[in-house]
Amino acid sequence: NIYIAWTKNIADRQDIVISRSTDNGATFSAPLVINDAASNNNLFADPSVGPNGELYVIWERVDSGNIFFDISTDGGLTFGVDTLIASSTTGFKAPIPAQPDRGVFVGPNLDVDRSGGTYDGSLYLIYTDKGPGGGDDIDIFVQWSFDNGANWNGPVTVNDDGGTNSQFLPYLDVDQVTGTVAAVWYDARNDVNNVDVEVFMSISTDGGQTWEPNIRIADNASTKG
């Protein structure tokens, strides 16, 4: 199956909907509303598929910074009850020196291990939240679940700069051969003004519990605007 999830504006609501294709994308089903509670703040849906065909979807309530999770075990025909799995104070469009006009957001992203290895079936959630320094101290966090999303562990901080500069716009992916979890993000740690950013990454080989020293993978810094 192919799945696509998005926000559908309906009158004064913003619903998370999903559509599936069982014919290699030639046709798609009518959108199915996933979220249980009506809201005009449901955005940033991200689906991922487990090793046994489980369909997981996460999204953010941008008014609260809450990240919700739901699961379908019948190929996207029906879903369970929404579960709150994380909450961030980053919220939506939070201005920082590196992105002052558009602002940054929680940026939740989900992936699942289908490698058949030690952590097969594990779920990984990456997002941003304010660090201990508050203000522009935005950090990258990961939570993980070893039981199909029933319970979540963490969060752990992925960036290892130890300062109060901004890390934002994260993305996470699982190597489906080795089960290694990789995270990538924008990082302003090397600019005293917290404006110029570089792309950094890190990996975890123990199911997201610990992360290796961060690596700068950008050749040059990028400045705002």
Coordinates of C-alpha atoms in Angstrom, one line a residue:
N1 CA 0.0 0.0 0.0
I2 CA 0.9 3.6 -0.5
Y3 CA -0.2 6.1 2.2
I4 CA -0.4 9.9 2.1
A5 CA -1.4 12.0 5.1
W6 CA -2.2 15.8 5.2
T7 CA -4.2 18.5 6.8
K8 CA -7.7 19.1 5.3
N9 CA -9.4 22.4 5.9
I10 CA -13.1 21.9 6.5
A11 CA -15.0 25.0 7.6
D12 CA -13.4 26.0 10.9
R13 CA -11.6 22.7 11.4
Q14 CA -8.3 21.4 10.3
D15 CA -8.4 17.6 10.3
I16 CA -5.6 15.1 9.8
V17 CA -6.7 12.8 6.9
I18 CA -5.1 9.9 5.2
S19 CA -5.7 8.2 1.8
R20 CA -4.3 4.9 0.6
S21 CA -3.6 3.3 -2.8
T22 CA -3.6 -0.4 -3.4
D23 CA -2.8 -0.2 -7.1
N24 CA 0.6 1.4 -7.1
G25 CA -0.7 5.0 -7.0
A26 CA -3.2 4.8 -9.9
T27 CA -6.1 5.6 -7.6
F28 CA -6.5 6.7 -4.0
S29 CA -9.2 6.2 -1.4
A30 CA -11.4 9.1 -0.1
P31 CA -9.7 10.9 2.7
L32 CA -10.3 9.4 6.2
V33 CA -10.2 11.7 9.2
I34 CA -7.8 10.4 11.9
N35 CA -8.0 12.9 14.7
D36 CA -10.6 12.3 17.3
A37 CA -11.0 15.9 18.7
A38 CA -12.1 18.7 16.5
S39 CA -9.5 21.5 16.2
N40 CA -8.4 24.1 13.8
N41 CA -4.7 23.5 14.7
N42 CA -3.9 20.0 13.4
L43 CA -0.9 20.2 11.1
F44 CA 2.3 18.4 10.0
A45 CA 1.0 14.8 9.6
D46 CA 3.7 12.2 9.0
P47 CA 2.8 8.5 8.3
S48 CA 5.2 5.5 8.6
V49 CA 4.7 1.8 8.1
G50 CA 5.9 -1.0 10.5
P51 CA 7.3 -4.4 9.6
N52 CA 3.9 -6.1 9.8
G53 CA 2.0 -3.5 7.9
E54 CA 1.1 -1.4 10.9
L55 CA 0.3 2.2 9.8
Y56 CA 1.5 4.9 12.3
V57 CA 0.6 8.6 11.9
I58 CA 1.9 11.5 14.0
W59 CA 0.9 15.2 13.9
E60 CA 1.1 18.4 15.9
R61 CA -1.5 20.6 17.5
V62 CA 0.2 23.9 16.8
D63 CA -1.7 25.9 19.4
S64 CA -0.2 23.7 22.2
G65 CA 2.9 22.1 20.7
N66 CA 1.4 18.7 21.5
I67 CA 2.4 15.8 19.3
F68 CA -0.3 13.1 18.8
F69 CA 0.0 9.5 17.6
D70 CA -2.5 7.0 16.1
I71 CA -2.2 3.5 14.6
S72 CA -4.1 1.4 12.1
T73 CA -3.7 -2.4 11.9
D74 CA -6.0 -2.9 8.9
G75 CA -4.2 -1.0 6.2
G76 CA -5.5 2.4 7.0
L77 CA -9.2 1.5 7.0
T78 CA -9.7 2.3 10.7
F79 CA -7.6 3.9 13.5
G80 CA -7.5 3.8 17.2
V81 CA -7.6 6.5 19.9
D82 CA -5.3 9.5 19.6
T83 CA -2.5 9.4 22.0
L84 CA -0.4 12.4 23.3
I85 CA 3.2 11.3 23.1
A86 CA 5.2 14.5 23.4
S87 CA 4.8 18.2 24.1
S88 CA 7.0 21.0 23.0
T89 CA 7.2 24.7 24.0
T90 CA 8.6 25.6 20.6
G91 CA 5.1 25.8 19.3
F92 CA 4.7 27.2 15.8
K93 CA 6.6 29.9 14.0
A94 CA 8.9 30.6 17.0
P95 CA 11.3 33.4 15.8
I96 CA 15.0 32.8 16.4
P97 CA 18.0 34.8 15.1
A98 CA 18.7 32.2 12.4
Q99 CA 15.1 32.3 11.1
P100 CA 13.5 35.5 12.5
D101 CA 10.7 36.1 10.0
R102 CA 9.2 32.7 9.3
G103 CA 10.1 31.2 12.7
V104 CA 10.7 27.6 13.5
F105 CA 8.3 24.9 14.6
V106 CA 8.2 21.6 16.5
G107 CA 8.9 19.7 13.3
P108 CA 7.8 16.2 14.4
N109 CA 9.0 13.4 12.2
L110 CA 8.5 9.6 12.6
D111 CA 10.2 6.5 11.2
V112 CA 10.0 2.8 12.0
D113 CA 12.7 0.0 12.0
R114 CA 11.9 -2.7 9.5
S115 CA 15.4 -4.1 9.3
G116 CA 14.6 -7.4 11.0
G117 CA 17.4 -6.7 13.5
T118 CA 17.7 -6.2 17.2
Y119 CA 15.3 -3.2 17.3
D120 CA 12.9 -4.4 14.5
G121 CA 9.5 -2.7 14.9
S122 CA 10.8 0.2 17.0
L123 CA 9.4 3.6 16.5
Y124 CA 11.4 6.8 16.6
L125 CA 10.1 10.4 17.0
I126 CA 12.3 13.5 16.5
Y127 CA 11.2 17.0 17.3
T128 CA 12.4 20.4 18.7
D129 CA 11.9 21.9 22.1
K130 CA 13.4 24.6 24.2
G131 CA 16.6 23.6 25.9
P132 CA 17.6 24.5 29.5
G133 CA 18.7 27.9 28.5
G134 CA 15.3 28.9 27.3
G135 CA 14.8 31.7 24.7
D136 CA 16.6 30.8 21.5
D137 CA 18.1 27.6 23.0
I138 CA 16.2 25.2 20.8
D139 CA 17.4 21.6 20.9
I140 CA 16.8 18.3 19.0
F141 CA 15.0 15.5 20.9
V142 CA 14.2 11.9 20.2
Q143 CA 11.8 9.5 21.8
W144 CA 11.4 5.9 21.0
S145 CA 8.9 3.0 21.5
F146 CA 9.6 -0.7 21.5
D147 CA 6.0 -1.7 21.8
N148 CA 4.1 -0.3 18.8
G149 CA 3.7 3.1 20.4
A150 CA 2.0 1.9 23.6
N151 CA 4.8 3.4 25.7
W152 CA 7.4 5.9 24.8
N153 CA 10.9 6.4 26.2
G154 CA 13.0 9.5 26.5
P155 CA 13.3 12.1 25.4
V156 CA 17.1 12.3 24.9
T157 CA 18.9 15.3 23.5
V158 CA 20.7 14.6 20.2
N159 CA 22.7 17.7 19.7
D160 CA 25.9 17.7 21.9
D161 CA 26.9 21.4 21.6
G162 CA 26.2 22.1 25.3
G163 CA 25.4 25.7 24.6
T164 CA 22.4 27.9 24.1
N165 CA 22.5 28.4 20.3
S166 CA 19.7 27.1 18.1
Q167 CA 19.2 23.6 16.5
F168 CA 16.1 23.2 14.4
L169 CA 14.3 21.7 11.4
P170 CA 15.2 18.1 12.2
Y171 CA 14.6 14.9 10.2
L172 CA 15.1 11.3 11.1
D173 CA 15.5 8.1 9.1
V174 CA 16.2 4.4 9.8
D175 CA 18.6 2.4 7.8
Q176 CA 16.4 -0.6 6.9
V177 CA 19.4 -2.9 6.5
T178 CA 21.3 -2.2 9.7
G179 CA 18.6 -0.6 11.9
T180 CA 20.9 2.4 12.5
V181 CA 18.9 5.6 13.3
A182 CA 20.2 8.8 11.7
A183 CA 19.2 12.4 12.5
V184 CA 20.0 15.5 10.6
W185 CA 19.2 19.2 11.4
Y186 CA 20.2 22.9 11.0
D187 CA 22.7 24.0 13.7
A188 CA 23.9 27.5 14.7
R189 CA 26.5 26.3 17.3
N190 CA 29.5 27.7 15.4
D191 CA 28.2 31.3 15.1
V192 CA 28.6 33.6 18.2
N193 CA 25.6 35.6 16.9
N194 CA 23.4 32.4 16.6
V195 CA 22.6 33.3 13.0
D196 CA 24.6 31.3 10.5
V197 CA 23.7 27.7 10.4
E198 CA 25.4 24.5 9.2
V199 CA 23.9 21.0 8.7
F200 CA 24.8 18.5 11.4
M201 CA 24.0 14.8 11.9
S202 CA 24.3 12.0 14.4
I203 CA 23.5 8.3 14.5
S204 CA 22.2 5.9 17.1
T205 CA 22.9 2.1 17.0
D206 CA 21.2 1.2 20.2
G207 CA 17.6 2.0 19.4
G208 CA 17.8 5.7 20.0
Q209 CA 19.0 5.5 23.6
T210 CA 22.4 7.1 23.0
W211 CA 23.8 9.2 20.1
E212 CA 27.2 9.4 18.7
P213 CA 29.2 12.7 18.6
N214 CA 27.6 15.1 16.2
I215 CA 29.2 15.5 12.8
R216 CA 29.1 18.7 10.7
I217 CA 28.3 17.6 7.1
A218 CA 27.8 21.1 5.5
D219 CA 30.7 22.5 3.5
N220 CA 29.7 26.0 4.2
A221 CA 27.4 28.0 6.6
S222 CA 24.1 29.4 5.4
T223 CA 22.9 32.8 6.7
K224 CA 19.3 34.0 7.3
G225 CA 17.3 35.3 4.3

